[in-house]
Short mmCIF file of C-alpha atoms in Angstrom, two decimals:
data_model
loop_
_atom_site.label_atom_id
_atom_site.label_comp_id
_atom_site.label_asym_id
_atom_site.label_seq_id
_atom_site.Cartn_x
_atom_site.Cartn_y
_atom_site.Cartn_z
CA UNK F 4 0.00 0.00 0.00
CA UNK F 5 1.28 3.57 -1.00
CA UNK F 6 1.32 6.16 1.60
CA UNK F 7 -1.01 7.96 -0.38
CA UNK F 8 -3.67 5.26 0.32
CA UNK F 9 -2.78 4.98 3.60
CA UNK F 10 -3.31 8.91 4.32
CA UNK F 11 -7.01 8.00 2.51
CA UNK F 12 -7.61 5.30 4.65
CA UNK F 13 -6.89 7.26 7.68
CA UNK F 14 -8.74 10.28 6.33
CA UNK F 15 -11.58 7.34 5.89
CA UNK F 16 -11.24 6.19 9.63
CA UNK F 17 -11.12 10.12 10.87
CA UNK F 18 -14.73 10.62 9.31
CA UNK F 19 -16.23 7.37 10.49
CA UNK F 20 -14.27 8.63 13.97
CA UNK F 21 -17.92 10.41 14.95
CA UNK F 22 -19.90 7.38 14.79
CA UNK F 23 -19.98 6.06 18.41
CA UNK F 24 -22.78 3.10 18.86
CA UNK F 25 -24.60 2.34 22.05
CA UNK F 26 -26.84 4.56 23.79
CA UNK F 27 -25.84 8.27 25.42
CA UNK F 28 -26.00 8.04 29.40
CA UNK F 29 -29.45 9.57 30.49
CA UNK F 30 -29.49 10.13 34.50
CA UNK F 31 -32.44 8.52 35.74
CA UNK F 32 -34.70 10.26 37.68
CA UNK F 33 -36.24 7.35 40.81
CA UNK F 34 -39.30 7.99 41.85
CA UNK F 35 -39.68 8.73 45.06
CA UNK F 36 -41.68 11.12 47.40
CA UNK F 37 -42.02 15.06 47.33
CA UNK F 38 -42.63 15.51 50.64
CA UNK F 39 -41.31 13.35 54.13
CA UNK F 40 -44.55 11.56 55.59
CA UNK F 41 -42.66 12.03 59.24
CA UNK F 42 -41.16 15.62 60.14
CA UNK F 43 -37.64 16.16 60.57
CA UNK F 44 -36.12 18.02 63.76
CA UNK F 45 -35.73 20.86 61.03
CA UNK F 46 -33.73 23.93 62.47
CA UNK F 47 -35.50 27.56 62.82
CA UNK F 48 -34.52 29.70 59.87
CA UNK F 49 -32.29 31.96 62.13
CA UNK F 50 -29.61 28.71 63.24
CA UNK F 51 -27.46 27.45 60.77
CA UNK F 52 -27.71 24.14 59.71
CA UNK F 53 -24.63 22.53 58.53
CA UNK F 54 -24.68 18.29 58.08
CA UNK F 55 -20.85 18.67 56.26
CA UNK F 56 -19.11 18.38 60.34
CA UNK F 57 -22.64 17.77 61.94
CA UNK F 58 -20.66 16.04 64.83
CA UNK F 59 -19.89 19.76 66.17
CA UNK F 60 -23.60 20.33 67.33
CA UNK F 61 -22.96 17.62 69.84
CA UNK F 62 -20.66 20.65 71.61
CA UNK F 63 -18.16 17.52 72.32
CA UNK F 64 -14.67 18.63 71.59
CA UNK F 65 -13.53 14.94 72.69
CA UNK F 66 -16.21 13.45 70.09
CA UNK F 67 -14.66 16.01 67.64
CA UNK F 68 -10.98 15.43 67.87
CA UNK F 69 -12.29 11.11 67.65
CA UNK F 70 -13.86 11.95 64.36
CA UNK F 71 -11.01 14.07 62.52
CA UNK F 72 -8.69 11.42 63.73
CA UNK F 73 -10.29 8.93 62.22
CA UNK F 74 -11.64 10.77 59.00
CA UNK F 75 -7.23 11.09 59.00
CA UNK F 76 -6.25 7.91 59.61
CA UNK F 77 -9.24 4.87 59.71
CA UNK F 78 -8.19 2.10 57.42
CA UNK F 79 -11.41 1.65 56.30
CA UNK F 80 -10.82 5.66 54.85
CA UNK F 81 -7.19 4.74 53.71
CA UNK F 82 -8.01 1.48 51.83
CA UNK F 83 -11.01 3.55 49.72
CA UNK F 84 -8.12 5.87 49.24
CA UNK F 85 -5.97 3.37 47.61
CA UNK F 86 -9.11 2.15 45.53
CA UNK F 87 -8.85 6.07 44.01
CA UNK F 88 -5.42 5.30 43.02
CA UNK F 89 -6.37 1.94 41.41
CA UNK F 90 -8.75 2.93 39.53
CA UNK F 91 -7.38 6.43 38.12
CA UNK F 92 -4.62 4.20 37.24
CA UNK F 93 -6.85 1.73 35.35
CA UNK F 94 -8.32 5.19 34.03
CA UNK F 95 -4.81 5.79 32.01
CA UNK F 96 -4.76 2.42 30.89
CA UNK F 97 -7.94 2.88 29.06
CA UNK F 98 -6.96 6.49 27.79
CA UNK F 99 -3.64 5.24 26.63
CA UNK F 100 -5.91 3.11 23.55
CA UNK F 101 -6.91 6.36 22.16
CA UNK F 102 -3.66 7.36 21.74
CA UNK F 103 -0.67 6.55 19.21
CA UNK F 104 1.77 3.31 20.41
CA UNK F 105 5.64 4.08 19.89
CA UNK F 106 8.15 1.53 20.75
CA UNK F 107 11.59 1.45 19.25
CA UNK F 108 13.64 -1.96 18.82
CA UNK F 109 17.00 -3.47 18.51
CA UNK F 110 19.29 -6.42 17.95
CA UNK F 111 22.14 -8.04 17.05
CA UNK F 112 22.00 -11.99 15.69
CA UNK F 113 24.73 -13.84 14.30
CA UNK F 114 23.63 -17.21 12.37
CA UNK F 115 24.68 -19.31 9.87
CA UNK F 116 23.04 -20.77 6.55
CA UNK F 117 22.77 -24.38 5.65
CA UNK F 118 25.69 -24.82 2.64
CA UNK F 119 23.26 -27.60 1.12
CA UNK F 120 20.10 -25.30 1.17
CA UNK F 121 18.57 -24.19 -1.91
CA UNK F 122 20.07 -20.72 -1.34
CA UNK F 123 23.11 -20.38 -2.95
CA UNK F 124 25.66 -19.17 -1.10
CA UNK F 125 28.67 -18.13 -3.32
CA UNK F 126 28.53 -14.35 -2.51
CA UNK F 127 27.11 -14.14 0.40
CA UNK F 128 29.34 -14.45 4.10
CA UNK F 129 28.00 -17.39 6.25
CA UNK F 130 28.00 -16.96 8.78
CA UNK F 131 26.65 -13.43 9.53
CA UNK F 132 26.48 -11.00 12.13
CA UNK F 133 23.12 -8.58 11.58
CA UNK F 134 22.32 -5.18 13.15
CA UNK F 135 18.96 -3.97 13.10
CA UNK F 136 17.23 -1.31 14.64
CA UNK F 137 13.61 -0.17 14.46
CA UNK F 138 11.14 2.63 15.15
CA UNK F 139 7.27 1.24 15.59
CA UNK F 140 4.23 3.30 15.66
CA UNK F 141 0.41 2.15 15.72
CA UNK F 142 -2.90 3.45 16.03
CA UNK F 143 -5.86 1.98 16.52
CA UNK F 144 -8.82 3.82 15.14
CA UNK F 145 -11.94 4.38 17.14
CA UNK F 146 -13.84 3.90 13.84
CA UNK F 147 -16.90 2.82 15.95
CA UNK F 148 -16.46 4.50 19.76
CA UNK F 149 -15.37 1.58 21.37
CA UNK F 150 -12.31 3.64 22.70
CA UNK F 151 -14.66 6.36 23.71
CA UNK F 152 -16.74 4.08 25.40
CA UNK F 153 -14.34 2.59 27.26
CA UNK F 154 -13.08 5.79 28.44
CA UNK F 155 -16.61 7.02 29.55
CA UNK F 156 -16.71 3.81 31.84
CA UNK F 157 -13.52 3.79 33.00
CA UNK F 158 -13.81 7.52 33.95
CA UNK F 159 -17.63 7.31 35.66
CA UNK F 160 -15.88 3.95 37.73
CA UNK F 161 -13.50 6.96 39.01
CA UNK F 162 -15.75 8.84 40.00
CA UNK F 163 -17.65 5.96 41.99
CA UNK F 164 -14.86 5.42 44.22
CA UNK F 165 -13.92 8.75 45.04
CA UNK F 166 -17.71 8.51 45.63
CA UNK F 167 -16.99 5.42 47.72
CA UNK F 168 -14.22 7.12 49.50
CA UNK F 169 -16.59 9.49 50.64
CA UNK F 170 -19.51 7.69 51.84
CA UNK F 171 -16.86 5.23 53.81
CA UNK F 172 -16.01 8.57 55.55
CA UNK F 173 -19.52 8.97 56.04
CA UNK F 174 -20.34 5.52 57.63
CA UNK F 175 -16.74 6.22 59.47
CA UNK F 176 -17.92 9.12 61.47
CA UNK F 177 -21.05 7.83 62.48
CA UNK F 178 -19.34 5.13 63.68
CA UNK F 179 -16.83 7.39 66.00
CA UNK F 180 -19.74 9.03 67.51
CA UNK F 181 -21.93 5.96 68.31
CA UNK F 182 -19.02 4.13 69.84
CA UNK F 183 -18.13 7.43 71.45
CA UNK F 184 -22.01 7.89 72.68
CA UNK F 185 -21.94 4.17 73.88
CA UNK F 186 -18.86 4.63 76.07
CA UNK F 187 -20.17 7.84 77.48
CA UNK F 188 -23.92 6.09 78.05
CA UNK F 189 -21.71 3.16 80.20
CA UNK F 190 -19.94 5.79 82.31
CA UNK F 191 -23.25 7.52 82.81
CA UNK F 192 -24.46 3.95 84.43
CA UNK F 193 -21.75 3.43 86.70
CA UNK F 194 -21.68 6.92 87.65
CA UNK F 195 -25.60 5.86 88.38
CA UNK F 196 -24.39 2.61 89.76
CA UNK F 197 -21.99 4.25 91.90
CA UNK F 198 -25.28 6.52 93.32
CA UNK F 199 -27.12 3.46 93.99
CA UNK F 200 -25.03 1.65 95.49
CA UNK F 201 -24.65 4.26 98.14
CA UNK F 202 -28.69 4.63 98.44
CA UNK F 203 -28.33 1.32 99.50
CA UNK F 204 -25.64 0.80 101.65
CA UNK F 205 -27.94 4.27 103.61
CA UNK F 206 -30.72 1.23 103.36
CA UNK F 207 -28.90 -0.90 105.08
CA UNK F 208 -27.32 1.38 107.63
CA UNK F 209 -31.22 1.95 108.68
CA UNK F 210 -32.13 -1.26 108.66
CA UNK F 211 -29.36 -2.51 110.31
CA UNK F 212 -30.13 0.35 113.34
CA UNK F 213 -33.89 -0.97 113.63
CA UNK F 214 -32.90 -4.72 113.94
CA UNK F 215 -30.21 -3.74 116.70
CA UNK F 216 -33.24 -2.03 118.28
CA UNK F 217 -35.57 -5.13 118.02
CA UNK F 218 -37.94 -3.09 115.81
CA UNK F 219 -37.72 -5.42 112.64
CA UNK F 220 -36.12 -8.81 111.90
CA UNK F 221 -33.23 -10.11 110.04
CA UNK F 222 -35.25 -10.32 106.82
CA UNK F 223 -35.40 -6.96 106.04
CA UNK F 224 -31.65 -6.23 106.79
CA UNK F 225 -31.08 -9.77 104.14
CA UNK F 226 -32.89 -8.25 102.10
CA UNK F 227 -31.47 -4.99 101.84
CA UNK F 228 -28.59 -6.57 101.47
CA UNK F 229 -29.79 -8.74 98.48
CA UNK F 230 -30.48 -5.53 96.58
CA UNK F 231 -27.20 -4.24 97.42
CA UNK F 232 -25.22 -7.41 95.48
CA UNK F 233 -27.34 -7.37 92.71
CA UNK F 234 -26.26 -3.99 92.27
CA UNK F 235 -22.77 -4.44 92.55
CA UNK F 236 -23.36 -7.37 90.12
CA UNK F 237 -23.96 -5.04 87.44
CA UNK F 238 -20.54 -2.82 88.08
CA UNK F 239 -18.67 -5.99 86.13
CA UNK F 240 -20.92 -5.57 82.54
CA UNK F 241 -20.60 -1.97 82.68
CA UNK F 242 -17.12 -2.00 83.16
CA UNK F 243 -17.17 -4.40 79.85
CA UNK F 244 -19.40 -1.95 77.80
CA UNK F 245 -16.82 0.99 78.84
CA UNK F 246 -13.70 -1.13 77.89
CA UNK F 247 -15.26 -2.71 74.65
CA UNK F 248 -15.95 0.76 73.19
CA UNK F 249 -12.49 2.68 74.10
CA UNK F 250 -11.23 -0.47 72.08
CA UNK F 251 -13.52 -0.21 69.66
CA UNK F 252 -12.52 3.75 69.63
CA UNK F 253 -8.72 2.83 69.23
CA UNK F 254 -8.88 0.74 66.14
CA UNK F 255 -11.53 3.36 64.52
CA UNK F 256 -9.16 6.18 65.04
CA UNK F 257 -6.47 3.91 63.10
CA UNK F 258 -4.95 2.98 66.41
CA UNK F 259 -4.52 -0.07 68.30
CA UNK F 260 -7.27 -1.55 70.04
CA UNK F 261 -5.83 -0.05 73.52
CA UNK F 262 -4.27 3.16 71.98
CA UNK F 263 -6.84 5.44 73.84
CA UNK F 264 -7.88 3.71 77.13
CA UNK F 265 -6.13 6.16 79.20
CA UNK F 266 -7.66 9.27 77.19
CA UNK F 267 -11.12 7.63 77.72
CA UNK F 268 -11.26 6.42 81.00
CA UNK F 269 -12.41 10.06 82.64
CA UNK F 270 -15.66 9.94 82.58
CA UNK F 271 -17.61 13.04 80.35
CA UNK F 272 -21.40 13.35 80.37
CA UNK F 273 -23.43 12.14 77.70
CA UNK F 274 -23.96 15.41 74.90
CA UNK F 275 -27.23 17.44 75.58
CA UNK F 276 -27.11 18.13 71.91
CA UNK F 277 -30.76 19.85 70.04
CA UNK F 278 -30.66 19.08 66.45
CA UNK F 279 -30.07 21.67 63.98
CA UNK F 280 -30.82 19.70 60.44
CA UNK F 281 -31.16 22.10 57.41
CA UNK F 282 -34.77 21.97 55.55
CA UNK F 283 -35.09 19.11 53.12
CA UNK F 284 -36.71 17.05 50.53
CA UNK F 285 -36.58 13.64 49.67
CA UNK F 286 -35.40 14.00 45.97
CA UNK F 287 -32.55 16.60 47.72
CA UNK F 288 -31.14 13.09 49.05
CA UNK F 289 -29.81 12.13 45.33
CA UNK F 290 -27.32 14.36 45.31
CA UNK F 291 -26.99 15.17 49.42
CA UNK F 292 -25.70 11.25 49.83
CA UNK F 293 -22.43 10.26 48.30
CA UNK F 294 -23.66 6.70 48.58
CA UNK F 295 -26.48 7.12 46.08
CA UNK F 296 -24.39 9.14 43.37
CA UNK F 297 -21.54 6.55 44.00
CA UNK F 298 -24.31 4.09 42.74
CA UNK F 299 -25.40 6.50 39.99
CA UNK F 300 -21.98 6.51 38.90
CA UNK F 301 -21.62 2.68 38.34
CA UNK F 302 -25.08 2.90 36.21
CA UNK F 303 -22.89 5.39 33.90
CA UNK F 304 -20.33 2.89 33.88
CA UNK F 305 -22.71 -0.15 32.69
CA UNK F 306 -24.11 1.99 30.40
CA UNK F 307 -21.34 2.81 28.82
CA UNK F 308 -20.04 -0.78 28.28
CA UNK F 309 -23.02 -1.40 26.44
CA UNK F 310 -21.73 0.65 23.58
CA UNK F 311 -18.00 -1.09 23.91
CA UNK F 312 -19.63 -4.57 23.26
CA UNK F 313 -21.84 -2.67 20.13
CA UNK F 314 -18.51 -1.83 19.05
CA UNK F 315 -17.07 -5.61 19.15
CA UNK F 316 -19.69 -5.90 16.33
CA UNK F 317 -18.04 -4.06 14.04
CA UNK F 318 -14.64 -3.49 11.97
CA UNK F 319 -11.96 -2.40 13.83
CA UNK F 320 -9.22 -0.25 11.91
CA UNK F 321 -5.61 0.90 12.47
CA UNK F 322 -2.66 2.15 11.10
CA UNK F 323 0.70 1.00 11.11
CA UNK F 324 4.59 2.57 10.91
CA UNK F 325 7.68 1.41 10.85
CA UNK F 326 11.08 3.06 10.19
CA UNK F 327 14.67 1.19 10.63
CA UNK F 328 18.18 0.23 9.91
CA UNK F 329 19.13 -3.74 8.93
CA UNK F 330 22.87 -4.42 7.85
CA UNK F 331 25.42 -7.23 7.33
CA UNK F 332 28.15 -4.28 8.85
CA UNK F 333 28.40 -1.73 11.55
CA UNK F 334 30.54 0.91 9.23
CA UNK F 335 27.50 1.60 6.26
CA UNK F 336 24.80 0.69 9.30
CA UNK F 337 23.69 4.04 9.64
CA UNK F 338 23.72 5.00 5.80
CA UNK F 339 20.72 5.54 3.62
CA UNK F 340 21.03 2.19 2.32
CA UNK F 341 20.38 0.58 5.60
CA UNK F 342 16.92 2.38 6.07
CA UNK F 343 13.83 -0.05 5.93
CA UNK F 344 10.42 1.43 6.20
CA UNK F 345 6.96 0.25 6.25
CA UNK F 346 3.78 1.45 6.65
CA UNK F 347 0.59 -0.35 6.71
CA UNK F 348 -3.47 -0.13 7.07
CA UNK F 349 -5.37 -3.16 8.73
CA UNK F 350 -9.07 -4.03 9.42
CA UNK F 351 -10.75 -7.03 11.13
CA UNK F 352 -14.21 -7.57 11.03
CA UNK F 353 -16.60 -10.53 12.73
CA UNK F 354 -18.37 -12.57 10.44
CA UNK F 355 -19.82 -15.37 12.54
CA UNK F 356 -19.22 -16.17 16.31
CA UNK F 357 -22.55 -17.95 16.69
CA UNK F 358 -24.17 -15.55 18.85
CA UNK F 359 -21.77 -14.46 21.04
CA UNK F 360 -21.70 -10.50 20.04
CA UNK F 361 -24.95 -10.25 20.37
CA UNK F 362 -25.56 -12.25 23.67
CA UNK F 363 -22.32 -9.83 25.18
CA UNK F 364 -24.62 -6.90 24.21
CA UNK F 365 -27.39 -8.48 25.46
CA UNK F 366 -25.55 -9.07 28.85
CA UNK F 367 -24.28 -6.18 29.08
CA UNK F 368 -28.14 -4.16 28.68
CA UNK F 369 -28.78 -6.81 31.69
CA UNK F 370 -26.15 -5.69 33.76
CA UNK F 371 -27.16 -2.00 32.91
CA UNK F 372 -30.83 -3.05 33.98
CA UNK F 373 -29.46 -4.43 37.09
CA UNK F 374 -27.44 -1.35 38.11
CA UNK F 375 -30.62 0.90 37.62
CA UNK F 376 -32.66 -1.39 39.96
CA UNK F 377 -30.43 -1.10 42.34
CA UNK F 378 -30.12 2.55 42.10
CA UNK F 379 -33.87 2.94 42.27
CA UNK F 380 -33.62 0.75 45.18
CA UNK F 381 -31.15 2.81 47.04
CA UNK F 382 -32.96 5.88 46.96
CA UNK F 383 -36.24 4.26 48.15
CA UNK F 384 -34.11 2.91 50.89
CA UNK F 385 -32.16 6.46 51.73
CA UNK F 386 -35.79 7.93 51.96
CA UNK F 387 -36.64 4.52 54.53
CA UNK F 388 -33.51 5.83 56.54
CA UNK F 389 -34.49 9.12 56.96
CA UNK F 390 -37.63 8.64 58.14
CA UNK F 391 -36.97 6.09 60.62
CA UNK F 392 -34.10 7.69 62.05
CA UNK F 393 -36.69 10.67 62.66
CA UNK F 394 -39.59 8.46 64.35
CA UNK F 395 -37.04 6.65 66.15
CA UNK F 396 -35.55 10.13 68.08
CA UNK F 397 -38.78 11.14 67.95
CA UNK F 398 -39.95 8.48 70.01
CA UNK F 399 -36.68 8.02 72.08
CA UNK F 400 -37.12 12.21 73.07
CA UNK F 401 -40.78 11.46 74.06
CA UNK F 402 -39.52 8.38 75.92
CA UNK F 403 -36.97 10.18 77.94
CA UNK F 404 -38.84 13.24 78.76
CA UNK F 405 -41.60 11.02 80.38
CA UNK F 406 -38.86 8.71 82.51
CA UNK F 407 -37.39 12.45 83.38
CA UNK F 408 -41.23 13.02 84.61
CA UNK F 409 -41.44 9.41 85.92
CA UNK F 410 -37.78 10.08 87.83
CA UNK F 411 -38.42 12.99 89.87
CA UNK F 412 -42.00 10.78 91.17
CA UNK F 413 -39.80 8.20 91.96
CA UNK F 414 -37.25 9.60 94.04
CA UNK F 415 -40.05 11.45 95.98
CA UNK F 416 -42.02 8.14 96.49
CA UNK F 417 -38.58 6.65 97.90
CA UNK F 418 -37.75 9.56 100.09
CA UNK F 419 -41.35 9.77 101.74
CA UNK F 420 -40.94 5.33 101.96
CA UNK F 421 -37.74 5.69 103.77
CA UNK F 422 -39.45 8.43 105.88
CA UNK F 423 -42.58 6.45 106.81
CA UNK F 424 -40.76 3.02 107.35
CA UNK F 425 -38.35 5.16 110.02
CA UNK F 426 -41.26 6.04 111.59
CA UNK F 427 -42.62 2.28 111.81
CA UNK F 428 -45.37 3.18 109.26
CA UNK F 429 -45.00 0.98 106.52
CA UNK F 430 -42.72 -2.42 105.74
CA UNK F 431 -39.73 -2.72 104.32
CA UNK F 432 -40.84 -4.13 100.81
CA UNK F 433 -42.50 -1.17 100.41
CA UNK F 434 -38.71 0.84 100.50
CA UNK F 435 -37.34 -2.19 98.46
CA UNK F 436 -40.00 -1.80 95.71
CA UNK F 437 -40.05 2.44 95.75
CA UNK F 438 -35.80 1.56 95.47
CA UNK F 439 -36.03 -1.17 92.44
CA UNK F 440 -38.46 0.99 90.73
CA UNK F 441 -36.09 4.36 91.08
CA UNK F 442 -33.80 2.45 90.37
CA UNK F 443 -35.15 1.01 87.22
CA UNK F 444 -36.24 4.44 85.89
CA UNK F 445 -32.94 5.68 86.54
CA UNK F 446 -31.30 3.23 83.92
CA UNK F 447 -33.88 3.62 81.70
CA UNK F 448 -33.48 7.50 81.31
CA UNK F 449 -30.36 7.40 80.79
CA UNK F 450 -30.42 4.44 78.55
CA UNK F 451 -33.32 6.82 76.62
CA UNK F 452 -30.72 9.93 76.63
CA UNK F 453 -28.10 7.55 74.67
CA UNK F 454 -30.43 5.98 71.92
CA UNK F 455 -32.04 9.50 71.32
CA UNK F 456 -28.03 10.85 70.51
CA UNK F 457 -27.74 7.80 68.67
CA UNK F 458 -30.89 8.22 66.44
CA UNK F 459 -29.94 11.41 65.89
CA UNK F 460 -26.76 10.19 64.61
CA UNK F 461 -28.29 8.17 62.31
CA UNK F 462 -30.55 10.57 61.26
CA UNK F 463 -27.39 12.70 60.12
CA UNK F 464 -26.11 9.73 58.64
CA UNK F 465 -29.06 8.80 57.03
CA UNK F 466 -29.56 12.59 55.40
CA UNK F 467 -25.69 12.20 53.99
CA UNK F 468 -24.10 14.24 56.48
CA UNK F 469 -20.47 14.19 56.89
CA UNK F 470 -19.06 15.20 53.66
CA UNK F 471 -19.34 18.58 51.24
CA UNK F 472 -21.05 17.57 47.90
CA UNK F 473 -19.44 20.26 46.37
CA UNK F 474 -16.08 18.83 46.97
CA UNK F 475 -17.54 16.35 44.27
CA UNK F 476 -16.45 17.70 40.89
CA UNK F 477 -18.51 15.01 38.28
CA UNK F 478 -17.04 15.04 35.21
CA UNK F 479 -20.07 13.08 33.35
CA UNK F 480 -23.37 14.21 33.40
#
């Protein structure tokens, strides 16, 4: 082939260039709700509402320094990391198809002929020594868009983990601050512990001064005592809880299991946080979680690899150079004489493969059918989230305030029991059952504090707090 047909072949290849098969990405639109069917804790218009470093409305500077330690240095944050590098790397890869191929060659051989060939070999030395050295150059010709289709996936899979990274950081913090509010909800019960344990030992003091006086048996002082070890049973679990989440806090943080016991082991109160959560919609959720648009991405992806099997279908083109020196000699090797050129235009097309293109297409429509299920899925579930995160701190709020109600009854009703059984009025299981119940309540309102903080949490989790959409910079659309 002259070069002249080879510059008309490539001129041929550069106008079939803006044919790309397979269908344009279209973002789908799920169908979900306009409006929540539960309300939010939405903020008054004069607070700010910011769900980017929601963790700061707890007013916990311990909780704070936990989470940017771990957003820094979790594994679970460093391995999506290394996922970005993976597949921006794979990225190039794809790119580099687009592109021209240059390689250069060389070698030196030394053989010798068979004197009873059918070559003659009168004038010509046998052995040999040959010198060659080559310039290559290719280019395959994205007649069709397969290249660009490639490239489309390659750079929406990008985009879905640096999505990914984000969300882990996401499900990260979330996981800082319910560790964090579980460890401070255990101290809170041993401080309580510790408070009951000394109402009772007071019990027992009384008790034991009205059986020296022959004004009550044995029985009450046993059982005062009774309550007393079943208190100080508890002591052991709640020790547990504590220890479990400092661990738990260590390895988050990227630490060692035991890498923060001494930091943790004051004891803080439980956060008296009020929830400051910017107005929303449902649909706002598409582009508030990263999550769902990491999941968006991967549907740009599949759809996209539809049109790279469409392009299997059909001829692929490219062009071929190659420039280079062969000689016998090293003194004329790098004369005019030496030069060897070649230059070359190739197609292949598929005539029969029994199906296969066309069951590869067909596969990959499935898998693109597959990823939009799941992406209508996700949002119907992010909505789900949202809304029972709110009933649940709803109902965990309304919980506590009555056991706040049902507290200050209680302690009343064991303060006028202690009173009256002094006085000879009443029997002792009436102090043991006013003690068990305060008691009781006690655990229970603080046990109500901690899930309300923790439903919360997962209401700013749910909502796709934690990270700055606008830190996303989507190159497809």
């Amino acid at each position: 082939m002259t070069a002249a047909r080879t510059l008309a072949v490539a001129a041929l290849a550069g106008a079939l260039a803006g044919c790309t098969v397979g269908p344009d990405y279209v973002r789908p639109t799920p169908e979900i709700p306009a409006q929540w069917s539960t309300a939010l804790p939405v903020a008054d218009a004069a607070s700010p509402a910011d769900l980017t470093q929601w963790w700061r409305q707890l007013d916990d500077p311990v909780l704070t320094a936990l989470v940017e330690r771990a957003l820094a240095a979790n594994r679970d944050v460093r391995e999506a990391i290394a996922r970005i590098k993976e597949a921006r790397a794979l990225q190039t890869v794809v790119d580099a198809r687009a592109r021209p191929q240059l390689g250069i060659s060389g070698s030196v051989a030394r053989d010798r002929l068979s004197e009873n060939g059918r070559i003659p070999l009168q004038f010509i030395e046998n052995p040999a020594t040959i010198y060659q050295a080559g310039f290559d150059a290719s280019w395959e010709l994205d007649a069709f868009g397969g290249i660009r289709r490639s490239r489309e996936a390659a750079a929406a899979e990008v985009e879905r983990v640096e999505l990914d990274r984000e969300a882990v950081a996401v499900s990260v913090s979330a996981e800082v601050a319910v560790a964090y509010l579980r460890l401070r909800g255990a101290q809170a019960q041993l401080a309580a512990l510790d408070r009951q344990i000394a109402v009772a030992r007071e019990t027992i003091a009384i008790v034991s001064a009205r059986v020296k006086a022959g004004l009550v048996s044995e029985l009450d002082l046993l059982r005062a005592r009774e309550i007393l070890a079943i208190l100080e049973a508890r002591r052991p679990v709640l020790d547990a809880a504590a220890g479990v989440e400092m661990r738990r806090l260590g390895v988050l943080v990227g630490g060692q299991a035991d890498s923060l016991l001494a930091e943790l082991a004051r004891e803080r109160p439980l956060p008296g946080a009020v929830p400051q959560l910017p107005p929303t919609v449902p649909a706002a959720l598409l582009a508030r979680r990263a999550d769902l648009r990491a999941i968006e991405r991967a549907l740009a992806a599949e759809n996209a690899r539809i049109g790279v099997e469409e392009a299997n279908k059909y001829p692929q083109l490219s062009l071929g150079l190659t420039l280079g020196l062969l000689s016998l000699a090293t003194g004329n090797f790098a004369t005019a004489a030496s030069a060897v050129w070649n230059t070359a235009a190739g197609f292949s097309a598929p005539i029969y493969r029994g199906g296969a293109l066309d069951a590869r297409v067909a596969a990959a429509q499935a898998r693109y059918e597959q990823a939009a299920i799941r992406y209508e899925n996700a949002a119907a579930r992010a909505v789900e989230e949202v809304e029972s995160a709110a009933l649940r701190y709803r109902s965990a709020r309304e919980r506590r305030a009555q056991l706040v109600t049902a507290l200050t009854a209680d302690e009343d009703v064991l303060r006028l029991a202690v009173v009256r059984y002094d006085g000879g009025l009443t029997d002792f299981l009436t102090v043991l059952d006013a003690q068990r119940q305060l008691f009781t309540v006690q655990d229970e309102e603080i046990a109500a504090r901690e899930q309300a903080l923790a439903q919360l949490v997962a209401l700013y989790k749910a909502l796709g707090g934690g990270w700055d959409p606008a830190r996303a910079e989507l190159t497809s659309r």
